[in-house]
Amino acid sequence: MSADIGLIGLAVMGENLALNMESKGFEVAVFNRTISRVDAFLSGSAKGKNITGAHSIPDFLSQLKSPKKIILMVKAGEPVDAFIELLVPHLSKGDLIIDGGNSNFNDTTRRHEELSNQEILYIGTGISGGEEGALKGPAMMPGGSPEAYELVEPIFTKIAAQVEGTPCCSYIGPNGAGHYVKMVHNGIEYCDMQLICEAYSLMKSVLGLDAEEMQKVFNEWNQGELNSYLIEITADIFTQFDDGGSPFVDVVLDQAGQKGTGKWTSISALDLGISAPTIAEAVFARCISAIKSERVDAAEVIKGPIGTFDGDREETLKAIHDALYAAKICSYAQGFALMREASTEYDWDLDLGNIALGWRGGCIIRAKFLHRIADAFDRNPDLPNLLLDSYFRDVIETAQPHWRNVISTATQLGVPVPAFSSALAYFDSYRSSRLSANLIQAMRDYFGAHTYNKLDNDGNIIVDKDGEPKVFHTEWMLENRPEITVE
Ligand code: NBP
Protein backbone atom coordinates (compact mmCIF):
# COMPACT_ATOMS: atom_id res chain seq x y z
CA MET A 1 0.00 0.00 0.00
CA SER A 2 2.73 2.48 -0.83
CA ALA A 3 2.29 3.37 -4.50
CA ASP A 4 1.27 6.98 -5.16
CA ILE A 5 -0.55 6.07 -8.34
CA GLY A 6 -1.51 3.00 -10.35
CA LEU A 7 -1.27 2.83 -14.14
CA ILE A 8 -3.11 0.40 -16.38
CA GLY A 9 -2.08 -0.06 -20.02
CA LEU A 10 1.53 -0.82 -20.79
CA ALA A 11 1.76 0.16 -24.46
CA VAL A 12 3.98 2.99 -25.63
CA MET A 13 2.18 5.81 -23.78
CA GLY A 14 1.57 3.94 -20.54
CA GLU A 15 5.12 2.65 -20.14
CA ASN A 16 6.64 6.06 -20.76
CA LEU A 17 4.20 7.85 -18.51
CA ALA A 18 4.96 5.37 -15.71
CA LEU A 19 8.69 5.99 -16.15
CA ASN A 20 8.08 9.76 -16.18
CA MET A 21 6.09 9.63 -12.91
CA GLU A 22 8.73 7.46 -11.28
CA SER A 23 11.50 9.81 -12.38
CA LYS A 24 9.67 12.67 -10.60
CA GLY A 25 9.71 10.77 -7.31
CA PHE A 26 6.37 8.97 -7.40
CA GLU A 27 6.03 5.28 -6.70
CA VAL A 28 3.98 3.64 -9.45
CA ALA A 29 2.12 0.31 -9.58
CA VAL A 30 1.33 -1.07 -13.04
CA PHE A 31 -1.09 -3.53 -14.60
CA ASN A 32 -1.95 -4.61 -18.14
CA ARG A 33 -4.61 -6.84 -19.72
CA THR A 34 -1.92 -9.08 -21.20
CA ILE A 35 -0.01 -9.97 -18.05
CA SER A 36 3.23 -10.88 -19.83
CA ARG A 37 3.62 -7.18 -20.67
CA VAL A 38 3.77 -6.38 -16.94
CA ASP A 39 6.63 -8.78 -16.44
CA ALA A 40 8.41 -7.62 -19.58
CA PHE A 41 8.18 -4.01 -18.41
CA LEU A 42 9.39 -4.78 -14.88
CA SER A 43 12.37 -6.75 -16.15
CA GLY A 44 13.02 -4.27 -18.96
CA SER A 45 12.92 -0.47 -18.84
CA ALA A 46 11.38 -0.39 -15.33
CA LYS A 47 14.08 -2.61 -13.84
CA GLY A 48 15.62 -1.14 -10.70
CA LYS A 49 13.02 1.63 -10.57
CA ASN A 50 10.41 2.38 -7.95
CA ILE A 51 7.74 0.63 -10.04
CA THR A 52 5.83 -2.45 -8.92
CA GLY A 53 3.61 -4.73 -10.95
CA ALA A 54 0.61 -6.95 -10.41
CA HIS A 55 -0.98 -9.96 -12.09
CA SER A 56 -4.53 -9.21 -10.97
CA ILE A 57 -6.72 -6.17 -10.35
CA PRO A 58 -7.09 -6.86 -6.58
CA ASP A 59 -3.31 -7.27 -6.20
CA PHE A 60 -2.76 -4.09 -8.26
CA LEU A 61 -5.21 -2.08 -6.14
CA SER A 62 -3.78 -3.42 -2.89
CA GLN A 63 -0.49 -1.71 -3.78
CA LEU A 64 -2.05 1.78 -3.90
CA LYS A 65 -2.24 4.40 -1.16
CA SER A 66 -5.72 5.70 -0.31
CA PRO A 67 -7.49 7.49 -1.83
CA LYS A 68 -6.52 5.27 -4.71
CA LYS A 69 -5.58 6.98 -7.98
CA ILE A 70 -5.60 4.86 -11.13
CA ILE A 71 -4.70 6.15 -14.56
CA LEU A 72 -5.89 4.22 -17.61
CA MET A 73 -3.62 4.41 -20.66
CA VAL A 74 -5.52 1.93 -22.82
CA LYS A 75 -7.04 2.10 -26.27
CA ALA A 76 -9.94 4.56 -26.31
CA GLY A 77 -13.47 3.17 -26.45
CA GLU A 78 -14.65 -0.15 -25.08
CA PRO A 79 -11.37 -1.02 -23.22
CA VAL A 80 -11.87 2.04 -20.98
CA ASP A 81 -15.40 0.93 -20.01
CA ALA A 82 -14.16 -2.63 -19.53
CA PHE A 83 -11.49 -1.54 -17.05
CA ILE A 84 -13.83 0.82 -15.21
CA GLU A 85 -16.21 -2.11 -14.76
CA LEU A 86 -13.39 -4.26 -13.38
CA LEU A 87 -12.12 -1.56 -11.01
CA VAL A 88 -15.31 -0.14 -9.51
CA PRO A 89 -16.30 -3.12 -7.28
CA HIS A 90 -12.93 -2.78 -5.52
CA LEU A 91 -12.99 1.01 -5.06
CA SER A 92 -14.28 3.16 -2.19
CA LYS A 93 -15.88 6.57 -2.04
CA GLY A 94 -13.35 9.25 -3.01
CA ASP A 95 -11.06 6.98 -5.03
CA LEU A 96 -10.14 8.35 -8.44
CA ILE A 97 -10.05 6.88 -11.94
CA ILE A 98 -8.24 8.91 -14.61
CA ASP A 99 -8.58 8.22 -18.30
CA GLY A 100 -5.43 9.49 -20.03
CA GLY A 101 -6.25 8.13 -23.50
CA ASN A 102 -7.80 9.89 -26.47
CA SER A 103 -11.39 9.24 -25.42
CA ASN A 104 -14.35 10.88 -27.08
CA PHE A 105 -15.52 13.71 -24.80
CA ASN A 106 -19.10 12.41 -24.89
CA ASP A 107 -17.90 9.10 -23.43
CA THR A 108 -15.97 11.00 -20.75
CA THR A 109 -19.03 13.03 -19.80
CA ARG A 110 -21.09 9.81 -19.58
CA ARG A 111 -18.47 7.98 -17.49
CA HIS A 112 -18.06 11.00 -15.24
CA GLU A 113 -21.79 10.99 -14.54
CA GLU A 114 -22.01 7.23 -14.01
CA LEU A 115 -19.09 7.23 -11.59
CA SER A 116 -20.17 10.30 -9.66
CA ASN A 117 -23.43 8.45 -8.96
CA GLN A 118 -21.23 5.87 -7.24
CA GLU A 119 -19.16 8.58 -5.49
CA ILE A 120 -16.04 7.59 -7.45
CA LEU A 121 -14.06 10.55 -8.74
CA TYR A 122 -13.23 10.73 -12.43
CA ILE A 123 -10.82 12.73 -14.57
CA GLY A 124 -10.65 12.59 -18.35
CA THR A 125 -7.36 14.07 -19.40
CA GLY A 126 -5.89 14.75 -22.79
CA ILE A 127 -2.21 13.87 -22.92
CA SER A 128 -0.27 15.09 -25.91
CA GLY A 129 3.31 14.65 -27.00
CA GLY A 130 3.46 11.04 -28.12
CA GLU A 131 6.07 8.68 -26.77
CA GLU A 132 8.72 11.31 -26.06
CA GLY A 133 6.24 13.66 -24.41
CA ALA A 134 4.91 10.89 -22.17
CA LEU A 135 8.45 10.17 -21.00
CA LYS A 136 9.91 13.65 -20.73
CA GLY A 137 6.89 15.84 -20.14
CA PRO A 138 3.62 15.98 -22.10
CA ALA A 139 1.01 18.71 -22.34
CA MET A 140 -1.91 17.65 -20.16
CA MET A 141 -5.53 18.77 -20.39
CA PRO A 142 -7.44 17.44 -17.37
CA GLY A 143 -11.21 17.71 -17.09
CA GLY A 144 -13.47 16.59 -14.25
CA SER A 145 -14.46 17.94 -10.86
CA PRO A 146 -12.04 20.39 -9.18
CA GLU A 147 -12.07 18.05 -6.16
CA ALA A 148 -10.82 15.17 -8.34
CA TYR A 149 -8.18 17.34 -9.99
CA GLU A 150 -6.85 18.44 -6.60
CA LEU A 151 -5.92 14.81 -5.90
CA VAL A 152 -3.67 14.51 -8.96
CA GLU A 153 -2.51 18.07 -9.39
CA PRO A 154 0.80 17.47 -7.52
CA ILE A 155 1.61 14.55 -9.83
CA PHE A 156 0.34 16.08 -13.09
CA THR A 157 2.06 19.42 -12.67
CA LYS A 158 5.37 17.67 -11.98
CA ILE A 159 5.27 15.24 -14.90
CA ALA A 160 3.97 17.74 -17.48
CA ALA A 161 6.26 19.74 -19.77
CA GLN A 162 7.43 23.02 -18.25
CA VAL A 163 7.68 26.28 -20.17
CA GLU A 164 9.37 29.21 -18.42
CA GLY A 165 8.80 27.43 -15.11
CA THR A 166 5.08 26.93 -15.74
CA PRO A 167 3.69 23.41 -16.16
CA CYS A 168 1.82 22.71 -19.39
CA CYS A 169 -1.05 21.40 -17.33
CA SER A 170 -3.89 23.21 -15.66
CA TYR A 171 -7.47 22.39 -14.84
CA ILE A 172 -9.54 22.72 -18.03
CA GLY A 173 -13.13 22.34 -16.85
CA PRO A 174 -15.84 19.89 -15.78
CA ASN A 175 -16.64 16.39 -17.13
CA GLY A 176 -15.61 16.03 -20.81
CA ALA A 177 -13.89 19.44 -21.12
CA GLY A 178 -10.32 18.08 -20.99
CA HIS A 179 -10.91 15.49 -23.68
CA TYR A 180 -12.77 18.05 -25.78
CA VAL A 181 -9.83 20.44 -25.69
CA LYS A 182 -7.45 17.59 -26.54
CA MET A 183 -9.73 16.66 -29.45
CA VAL A 184 -9.62 20.24 -30.81
CA HIS A 185 -5.83 20.24 -30.26
CA ASN A 186 -5.68 17.19 -32.53
CA GLY A 187 -7.99 18.79 -35.11
CA ILE A 188 -5.65 21.78 -35.24
CA GLU A 189 -2.71 19.35 -35.44
CA TYR A 190 -4.29 17.80 -38.56
CA CYS A 191 -4.43 21.31 -40.07
CA ASP A 192 -0.87 22.21 -39.12
CA MET A 193 0.37 19.02 -40.75
CA GLN A 194 -1.73 19.44 -43.90
CA LEU A 195 -0.61 23.06 -44.33
CA ILE A 196 3.05 22.04 -44.00
CA CYS A 197 2.43 19.30 -46.58
CA GLU A 198 0.92 21.81 -48.99
CA ALA A 199 3.93 24.12 -48.55
CA TYR A 200 6.18 21.10 -49.23
CA SER A 201 4.15 20.14 -52.29
CA LEU A 202 4.49 23.66 -53.73
CA MET A 203 8.23 23.77 -53.04
CA LYS A 204 8.73 20.39 -54.66
CA SER A 205 6.38 20.36 -57.62
CA VAL A 206 6.17 24.07 -58.45
CA LEU A 207 9.61 25.38 -57.46
CA GLY A 208 11.48 22.11 -57.98
CA LEU A 209 13.36 22.26 -54.66
CA ASP A 210 15.22 19.14 -53.58
CA ALA A 211 15.27 17.64 -50.07
CA GLU A 212 18.41 19.50 -49.05
CA GLU A 213 17.00 22.84 -50.17
CA MET A 214 13.71 22.19 -48.41
CA GLN A 215 15.54 21.23 -45.25
CA LYS A 216 17.26 24.63 -45.31
CA VAL A 217 13.97 26.46 -45.93
CA PHE A 218 12.14 24.73 -43.06
CA ASN A 219 15.13 25.28 -40.80
CA GLU A 220 15.07 28.98 -41.63
CA TRP A 221 11.32 29.17 -41.10
CA ASN A 222 11.81 27.56 -37.73
CA GLN A 223 13.84 30.58 -36.61
CA GLY A 224 10.89 32.94 -37.15
CA GLU A 225 7.17 33.21 -36.39
CA LEU A 226 6.56 29.69 -37.73
CA ASN A 227 8.86 28.22 -35.08
CA SER A 228 7.22 25.00 -33.96
CA TYR A 229 7.83 21.34 -33.30
CA LEU A 230 6.17 20.27 -36.56
CA ILE A 231 8.29 22.66 -38.69
CA GLU A 232 11.37 21.47 -36.82
CA ILE A 233 10.71 17.76 -37.42
CA THR A 234 9.83 18.47 -41.06
CA ALA A 235 13.30 19.98 -41.55
CA ASP A 236 14.78 16.94 -39.86
CA ILE A 237 12.81 14.50 -42.04
CA PHE A 238 14.47 16.03 -45.13
CA THR A 239 17.90 15.08 -43.76
CA GLN A 240 16.96 11.39 -43.89
CA PHE A 241 17.85 9.25 -46.94
CA ASP A 242 16.94 5.63 -47.58
CA ASP A 243 19.43 2.88 -48.37
CA GLY A 244 19.14 3.50 -52.11
CA GLY A 245 20.13 7.14 -51.60
CA SER A 246 16.65 8.58 -52.22
CA PRO A 247 15.30 11.20 -49.85
CA PHE A 248 13.36 9.21 -47.26
CA VAL A 249 10.23 11.27 -47.82
CA ASP A 250 10.17 10.24 -51.51
CA VAL A 251 9.89 6.55 -50.71
CA VAL A 252 7.09 6.88 -48.16
CA LEU A 253 3.67 5.92 -49.55
CA ASP A 254 1.43 9.00 -49.88
CA GLN A 255 -1.49 7.48 -47.98
CA ALA A 256 -2.22 9.14 -44.63
CA GLY A 257 -3.67 7.27 -41.68
CA GLN A 258 -5.94 8.70 -39.02
CA LYS A 259 -7.33 7.62 -35.69
CA GLY A 260 -10.45 9.79 -35.57
CA THR A 261 -9.84 12.88 -33.45
CA GLY A 262 -9.77 15.19 -36.52
CA LYS A 263 -13.05 13.65 -37.64
CA TRP A 264 -14.55 14.11 -34.15
CA THR A 265 -13.50 17.77 -34.17
CA SER A 266 -15.20 18.27 -37.52
CA ILE A 267 -18.33 16.43 -36.34
CA SER A 268 -18.45 18.60 -33.24
CA ALA A 269 -18.09 21.74 -35.40
CA LEU A 270 -21.05 20.55 -37.50
CA ASP A 271 -23.06 19.67 -34.38
CA LEU A 272 -22.45 23.08 -32.84
CA GLY A 273 -22.90 24.95 -36.13
CA ILE A 274 -19.40 26.44 -36.08
CA SER A 275 -17.53 26.94 -39.32
CA ALA A 276 -14.28 24.96 -39.17
CA PRO A 277 -13.69 24.15 -42.85
CA THR A 278 -9.89 23.98 -42.72
CA ILE A 279 -9.96 21.38 -39.97
CA ALA A 280 -12.50 19.33 -41.93
CA GLU A 281 -10.48 19.85 -45.13
CA ALA A 282 -7.39 18.47 -43.42
CA VAL A 283 -9.39 15.32 -42.57
CA PHE A 284 -10.75 15.06 -46.13
CA ALA A 285 -7.20 15.50 -47.49
CA ARG A 286 -6.24 12.36 -45.55
CA CYS A 287 -9.35 10.58 -46.87
CA ILE A 288 -8.50 11.33 -50.51
CA SER A 289 -4.87 10.38 -49.89
CA ALA A 290 -6.13 7.00 -48.70
CA ILE A 291 -7.64 6.06 -52.10
CA LYS A 292 -4.21 5.71 -53.68
CA SER A 293 -4.99 3.14 -56.37
CA GLU A 294 -8.11 5.03 -57.47
CA ARG A 295 -6.03 8.22 -57.74
CA VAL A 296 -3.39 6.41 -59.76
CA ASP A 297 -6.09 5.22 -62.20
CA ALA A 298 -7.68 8.68 -62.32
CA ALA A 299 -4.34 10.32 -63.09
CA GLU A 300 -4.19 8.20 -66.26
CA VAL A 301 -7.43 9.53 -67.68
CA ILE A 302 -8.13 12.95 -66.15
CA LYS A 303 -5.89 15.71 -67.37
CA GLY A 304 -5.23 18.96 -65.54
CA PRO A 305 -3.67 22.20 -66.79
CA ILE A 306 -0.46 22.03 -68.77
CA GLY A 307 2.09 24.62 -67.84
CA THR A 308 5.19 25.29 -65.84
CA PHE A 309 6.07 27.83 -63.23
CA ASP A 310 7.74 30.91 -64.65
CA GLY A 311 7.63 33.21 -61.61
CA ASP A 312 10.32 34.34 -59.22
CA ARG A 313 11.44 31.42 -57.04
CA GLU A 314 12.66 33.46 -54.07
CA GLU A 315 9.58 35.65 -54.06
CA THR A 316 7.31 32.58 -54.31
CA LEU A 317 9.13 30.90 -51.45
CA LYS A 318 8.44 33.95 -49.27
CA ALA A 319 4.84 33.87 -50.47
CA ILE A 320 4.49 30.21 -49.44
CA HIS A 321 5.80 31.12 -45.98
CA ASP A 322 3.23 33.90 -45.64
CA ALA A 323 0.43 31.73 -46.98
CA LEU A 324 1.31 29.05 -44.45
CA TYR A 325 1.30 31.50 -41.56
CA ALA A 326 -1.98 33.14 -42.61
CA ALA A 327 -3.71 29.79 -43.15
CA LYS A 328 -2.37 28.52 -39.83
CA ILE A 329 -3.88 31.52 -38.06
CA CYS A 330 -7.23 30.74 -39.72
CA SER A 331 -7.16 27.13 -38.58
CA TYR A 332 -6.44 28.19 -34.98
CA ALA A 333 -9.19 30.81 -35.29
CA GLN A 334 -11.58 27.98 -36.21
CA GLY A 335 -10.40 25.73 -33.37
CA PHE A 336 -10.70 28.46 -30.77
CA ALA A 337 -14.10 29.60 -32.06
CA LEU A 338 -15.20 25.98 -31.72
CA MET A 339 -13.94 25.73 -28.12
CA ARG A 340 -15.66 29.04 -27.31
CA GLU A 341 -18.98 27.66 -28.55
CA ALA A 342 -18.50 24.32 -26.77
CA SER A 343 -17.72 26.18 -23.56
CA THR A 344 -21.08 27.97 -23.78
CA GLU A 345 -23.01 24.92 -24.95
CA TYR A 346 -21.68 22.59 -22.24
CA ASP A 347 -21.21 25.25 -19.54
CA TRP A 348 -17.48 24.61 -19.19
CA ASP A 349 -16.18 28.16 -18.67
CA LEU A 350 -13.02 27.40 -20.69
CA ASP A 351 -10.10 29.79 -20.29
CA LEU A 352 -9.02 29.99 -23.93
CA GLY A 353 -5.86 32.03 -23.29
CA ASN A 354 -4.72 29.53 -20.70
CA ILE A 355 -5.39 26.65 -23.07
CA ALA A 356 -3.10 28.30 -25.66
CA LEU A 357 -0.38 28.72 -23.02
CA GLY A 358 -0.74 25.07 -22.00
CA TRP A 359 0.02 24.00 -25.57
CA ARG A 360 3.39 25.83 -25.68
CA GLY A 361 5.30 22.79 -24.46
CA GLY A 362 5.12 19.01 -24.59
CA CYS A 363 2.46 18.68 -27.25
CA ILE A 364 2.69 18.11 -30.99
CA ILE A 365 1.42 21.59 -31.92
CA ARG A 366 3.81 23.36 -29.56
CA ALA A 367 4.81 26.59 -31.23
CA LYS A 368 6.21 29.99 -30.52
CA PHE A 369 3.12 31.76 -31.83
CA LEU A 370 0.80 30.25 -29.19
CA HIS A 371 1.69 33.05 -26.79
CA ARG A 372 0.23 35.43 -29.43
CA ILE A 373 -3.12 33.68 -28.91
CA ALA A 374 -2.85 34.02 -25.14
CA ASP A 375 -1.99 37.72 -25.61
CA ALA A 376 -5.06 38.15 -27.81
CA PHE A 377 -7.35 36.72 -25.10
CA ASP A 378 -5.55 38.86 -22.51
CA ARG A 379 -6.39 41.92 -24.55
CA ASN A 380 -9.99 40.78 -24.89
CA PRO A 381 -11.22 37.71 -22.96
CA ASP A 382 -14.48 37.85 -24.95
CA LEU A 383 -12.78 37.90 -28.33
CA PRO A 384 -15.23 36.11 -30.66
CA ASN A 385 -12.58 35.19 -33.24
CA LEU A 386 -8.77 35.44 -33.39
CA LEU A 387 -9.06 37.14 -36.79
CA LEU A 388 -10.41 40.21 -34.99
CA ASP A 389 -7.34 40.59 -32.78
CA SER A 390 -5.02 43.44 -33.80
CA TYR A 391 -1.88 41.27 -34.01
CA PHE A 392 -3.46 38.60 -36.21
CA ARG A 393 -5.29 41.21 -38.32
CA ASP A 394 -1.97 42.90 -39.07
CA VAL A 395 -0.20 39.62 -39.90
CA ILE A 396 -2.92 38.57 -42.31
CA GLU A 397 -3.17 42.01 -43.87
CA THR A 398 0.54 41.82 -44.71
CA ALA A 399 0.37 38.17 -45.81
CA GLN A 400 -2.79 38.51 -47.88
CA PRO A 401 -1.34 39.35 -51.33
CA HIS A 402 1.20 36.53 -51.04
CA TRP A 403 -1.44 34.09 -49.79
CA ARG A 404 -3.74 34.84 -52.72
CA ASN A 405 -0.86 34.62 -55.23
CA VAL A 406 0.22 31.22 -53.93
CA ILE A 407 -3.29 29.81 -54.24
CA SER A 408 -3.67 31.32 -57.67
CA THR A 409 -0.35 29.81 -58.85
CA ALA A 410 -1.26 26.42 -57.39
CA THR A 411 -4.70 26.53 -58.98
CA GLN A 412 -3.33 27.47 -62.39
CA LEU A 413 -0.78 24.68 -62.27
CA GLY A 414 -3.25 22.12 -60.90
CA VAL A 415 -1.45 21.55 -57.59
CA PRO A 416 -3.97 20.75 -54.84
CA VAL A 417 -3.83 23.11 -51.85
CA PRO A 418 -7.13 22.32 -50.09
CA ALA A 419 -6.20 23.68 -46.65
CA PHE A 420 -4.51 26.86 -47.96
CA SER A 421 -7.58 27.65 -50.05
CA SER A 422 -10.21 26.62 -47.53
CA ALA A 423 -8.54 28.89 -44.95
CA LEU A 424 -8.65 31.77 -47.43
CA ALA A 425 -12.33 31.11 -48.18
CA TYR A 426 -13.00 31.10 -44.41
CA PHE A 427 -11.14 34.39 -44.07
CA ASP A 428 -13.01 35.99 -46.98
CA SER A 429 -16.36 34.71 -45.68
CA TYR A 430 -15.66 35.93 -42.14
CA ARG A 431 -14.79 39.44 -43.32
CA SER A 432 -17.84 39.70 -45.66
CA SER A 433 -20.64 41.83 -44.30
CA ARG A 434 -22.91 40.38 -46.96
CA LEU A 435 -22.67 36.82 -48.24
CA SER A 436 -24.76 35.08 -50.88
CA ALA A 437 -26.95 33.27 -48.32
CA ASN A 438 -29.83 35.63 -49.26
CA LEU A 439 -30.25 33.56 -52.42
CA ILE A 440 -30.21 30.34 -50.37
CA GLN A 441 -33.03 31.73 -48.25
CA ALA A 442 -34.97 32.72 -51.36
CA MET A 443 -34.59 29.22 -52.82
CA ARG A 444 -35.52 27.56 -49.51
CA ASP A 445 -38.63 29.66 -49.33
CA TYR A 446 -39.44 28.89 -53.00
CA PHE A 447 -39.28 25.09 -52.79
CA GLY A 448 -40.01 24.48 -49.14
CA ALA A 449 -41.82 27.53 -47.70
CA HIS A 450 -38.98 27.84 -45.20
CA THR A 451 -39.57 31.63 -44.87
CA TYR A 452 -37.01 34.44 -44.75
CA ASN A 453 -36.13 37.64 -42.92
CA LYS A 454 -35.84 40.87 -44.83
CA LEU A 455 -33.82 44.06 -45.03
CA ASP A 456 -35.29 47.55 -45.38
CA ASN A 457 -33.96 50.09 -47.86
CA ASP A 458 -31.21 51.12 -45.42
CA GLY A 459 -29.99 47.54 -45.07
CA ASN A 460 -31.44 47.05 -41.57
CA ILE A 461 -33.32 43.89 -40.56
CA ILE A 462 -37.07 44.50 -40.52
CA VAL A 463 -38.31 43.73 -37.00
CA ASP A 464 -41.71 43.24 -35.37
CA LYS A 465 -43.08 45.22 -32.43
CA ASP A 466 -41.01 43.12 -29.98
CA GLY A 467 -37.80 43.84 -31.87
CA GLU A 468 -37.62 40.30 -33.29
CA PRO A 469 -36.83 39.81 -37.00
CA LYS A 470 -40.10 39.71 -38.95
CA VAL A 471 -40.69 36.44 -40.81
CA PHE A 472 -41.86 36.52 -44.44
CA HIS A 473 -42.99 34.01 -47.03
CA THR A 474 -43.68 34.54 -50.71
CA GLU A 475 -46.47 32.54 -52.34
CA TRP A 476 -44.29 31.61 -55.30
CA MET A 477 -46.96 29.51 -57.07
CA LEU A 478 -49.68 32.15 -57.04
CA GLU A 479 -50.15 34.80 -59.64
CA ASN A 480 -48.38 38.04 -58.67
CA ARG A 481 -46.48 36.02 -56.01
CA PRO A 482 -47.87 37.83 -52.95
CA GLU A 483 -45.59 38.22 -49.91
CA ILE A 484 -47.16 37.46 -46.53
CA THR A 485 -45.96 38.05 -43.00
CA VAL A 486 -45.73 34.86 -40.99
CA GLU A 487 -46.80 35.30 -37.38
P1 NBP B 1 -2.91 1.70 -27.66
O1 NBP B 1 -3.91 2.75 -28.00
O2 NBP B 1 -2.31 0.93 -28.75
O3 NBP B 1 -3.57 0.71 -26.59
C1 NBP B 1 -2.84 -0.37 -26.09
C2 NBP B 1 -3.30 -0.70 -24.70
O4 NBP B 1 -4.71 -0.92 -24.67
C3 NBP B 1 -2.65 -1.99 -24.22
O5 NBP B 1 -2.42 -1.88 -22.84
C4 NBP B 1 -3.71 -3.02 -24.54
O6 NBP B 1 -3.63 -4.17 -23.75
C5 NBP B 1 -4.95 -2.26 -24.16
N1 NBP B 1 -6.18 -2.83 -24.73
C6 NBP B 1 -6.58 -3.00 -26.01
BR1 NBP B 1 -5.59 -2.54 -27.47
N2 NBP B 1 -7.78 -3.57 -26.14
C7 NBP B 1 -8.16 -3.79 -24.88
C8 NBP B 1 -9.33 -4.36 -24.34
N3 NBP B 1 -10.34 -4.76 -25.12
N4 NBP B 1 -9.43 -4.45 -23.01
C9 NBP B 1 -8.44 -4.02 -22.22
N5 NBP B 1 -7.28 -3.46 -22.67
C10 NBP B 1 -7.15 -3.35 -23.98
O7 NBP B 1 -1.72 2.33 -26.76
P2 NBP B 1 -0.98 3.73 -26.82
O8 NBP B 1 -0.58 4.08 -28.20
O9 NBP B 1 0.04 3.67 -25.75
O10 NBP B 1 -2.11 4.77 -26.39
C11 NBP B 1 -2.79 4.72 -25.15
C12 NBP B 1 -3.85 5.82 -25.16
O11 NBP B 1 -3.18 7.10 -25.32
C13 NBP B 1 -4.82 5.72 -26.34
O12 NBP B 1 -6.09 6.18 -25.95
C14 NBP B 1 -4.23 6.65 -27.37
O13 NBP B 1 -5.20 7.14 -28.26
C15 NBP B 1 -3.66 7.75 -26.48
N6 NBP B 1 -2.56 8.50 -27.08
C16 NBP B 1 -1.61 7.87 -27.81
C17 NBP B 1 -0.56 8.62 -28.33
C18 NBP B 1 0.53 7.95 -29.14
O14 NBP B 1 1.39 8.69 -29.67
N7 NBP B 1 0.57 6.63 -29.23
C19 NBP B 1 -0.48 10.00 -28.10
C20 NBP B 1 -1.46 10.60 -27.30
C21 NBP B 1 -2.50 9.84 -26.80
P3 NBP B 1 -2.87 -5.47 -24.30
O15 NBP B 1 -1.42 -5.22 -24.06
O16 NBP B 1 -3.42 -6.55 -23.47
O17 NBP B 1 -3.21 -5.60 -25.76
Short mmCIF file of N, CA, C and O in Angstrom, two decimals, residues 74-84 99 102-104 107 110-111 264:
data_model
loop_
_atom_site.label_atom_id
_atom_site.label_comp_id
_atom_site.label_asym_id
_atom_site.label_seq_id
_atom_site.Cartn_x
_atom_site.Cartn_y
_atom_site.Cartn_z
N VAL A 74 -5.15 3.01 -21.89
CA VAL A 74 -5.52 1.93 -22.82
C VAL A 74 -6.20 2.52 -24.05
O VAL A 74 -6.53 3.71 -24.09
N LYS A 75 -6.39 1.68 -25.03
CA LYS A 75 -7.04 2.10 -26.27
C LYS A 75 -8.39 2.73 -25.94
O LYS A 75 -9.15 2.19 -25.13
N ALA A 76 -8.68 3.86 -26.59
CA ALA A 76 -9.94 4.56 -26.31
C ALA A 76 -11.13 3.69 -26.75
O ALA A 76 -11.01 2.86 -27.65
N GLY A 77 -12.25 3.89 -26.09
CA GLY A 77 -13.47 3.17 -26.45
C GLY A 77 -13.79 2.09 -25.43
O GLY A 77 -13.65 2.30 -24.22
N GLU A 78 -14.17 0.95 -25.93
CA GLU A 78 -14.65 -0.15 -25.08
C GLU A 78 -13.66 -0.58 -23.99
O GLU A 78 -14.06 -0.85 -22.85
N PRO A 79 -12.32 -0.61 -24.28
CA PRO A 79 -11.37 -1.02 -23.22
C PRO A 79 -11.45 -0.12 -21.97
O PRO A 79 -11.25 -0.61 -20.85
N VAL A 80 -11.77 1.14 -22.14
CA VAL A 80 -11.87 2.04 -20.98
C VAL A 80 -13.06 1.62 -20.11
O VAL A 80 -12.95 1.46 -18.88
N ASP A 81 -14.21 1.38 -20.77
CA ASP A 81 -15.40 0.93 -20.01
C ASP A 81 -15.13 -0.41 -19.35
O ASP A 81 -15.55 -0.64 -18.20
N ALA A 82 -14.42 -1.28 -20.08
CA ALA A 82 -14.16 -2.63 -19.53
C ALA A 82 -13.34 -2.51 -18.24
O ALA A 82 -13.64 -3.17 -17.24
N PHE A 83 -12.31 -1.67 -18.26
CA PHE A 83 -11.49 -1.54 -17.05
C PHE A 83 -12.24 -0.84 -15.92
O PHE A 83 -12.08 -1.20 -14.75
N ILE A 84 -13.06 0.15 -16.26
CA ILE A 84 -13.83 0.82 -15.21
C ILE A 84 -14.72 -0.22 -14.50
O ILE A 84 -14.80 -0.27 -13.27
N ASP A 99 -8.75 8.77 -16.96
CA ASP A 99 -8.58 8.22 -18.30
C ASP A 99 -7.64 9.16 -19.07
O ASP A 99 -8.01 10.30 -19.37
N ASN A 102 -7.11 8.94 -25.59
CA ASN A 102 -7.80 9.89 -26.47
C ASN A 102 -9.28 9.55 -26.55
O ASN A 102 -9.81 9.24 -27.62
N SER A 103 -9.97 9.61 -25.43
CA SER A 103 -11.39 9.24 -25.42
C SER A 103 -12.24 10.33 -26.03
O SER A 103 -11.92 11.52 -25.95
N ASN A 104 -13.37 9.92 -26.59
CA ASN A 104 -14.35 10.88 -27.08
C ASN A 104 -14.95 11.60 -25.87
O ASN A 104 -15.32 10.97 -24.88
N ASP A 107 -18.09 10.27 -24.29
CA ASP A 107 -17.90 9.10 -23.43
C ASP A 107 -17.42 9.55 -22.05
O ASP A 107 -17.84 9.01 -21.02
N ARG A 110 -20.23 10.92 -20.05
CA ARG A 110 -21.09 9.81 -19.58
C ARG A 110 -20.44 9.07 -18.40
O ARG A 110 -21.07 8.84 -17.37
N ARG A 111 -19.16 8.74 -18.56
CA ARG A 111 -18.47 7.98 -17.49
C ARG A 111 -18.39 8.81 -16.22
O ARG A 111 -18.54 8.28 -15.11
N TRP A 264 -13.68 13.71 -35.28
CA TRP A 264 -14.55 14.11 -34.15
C TRP A 264 -14.64 15.63 -34.04
O TRP A 264 -15.70 16.18 -33.74
#
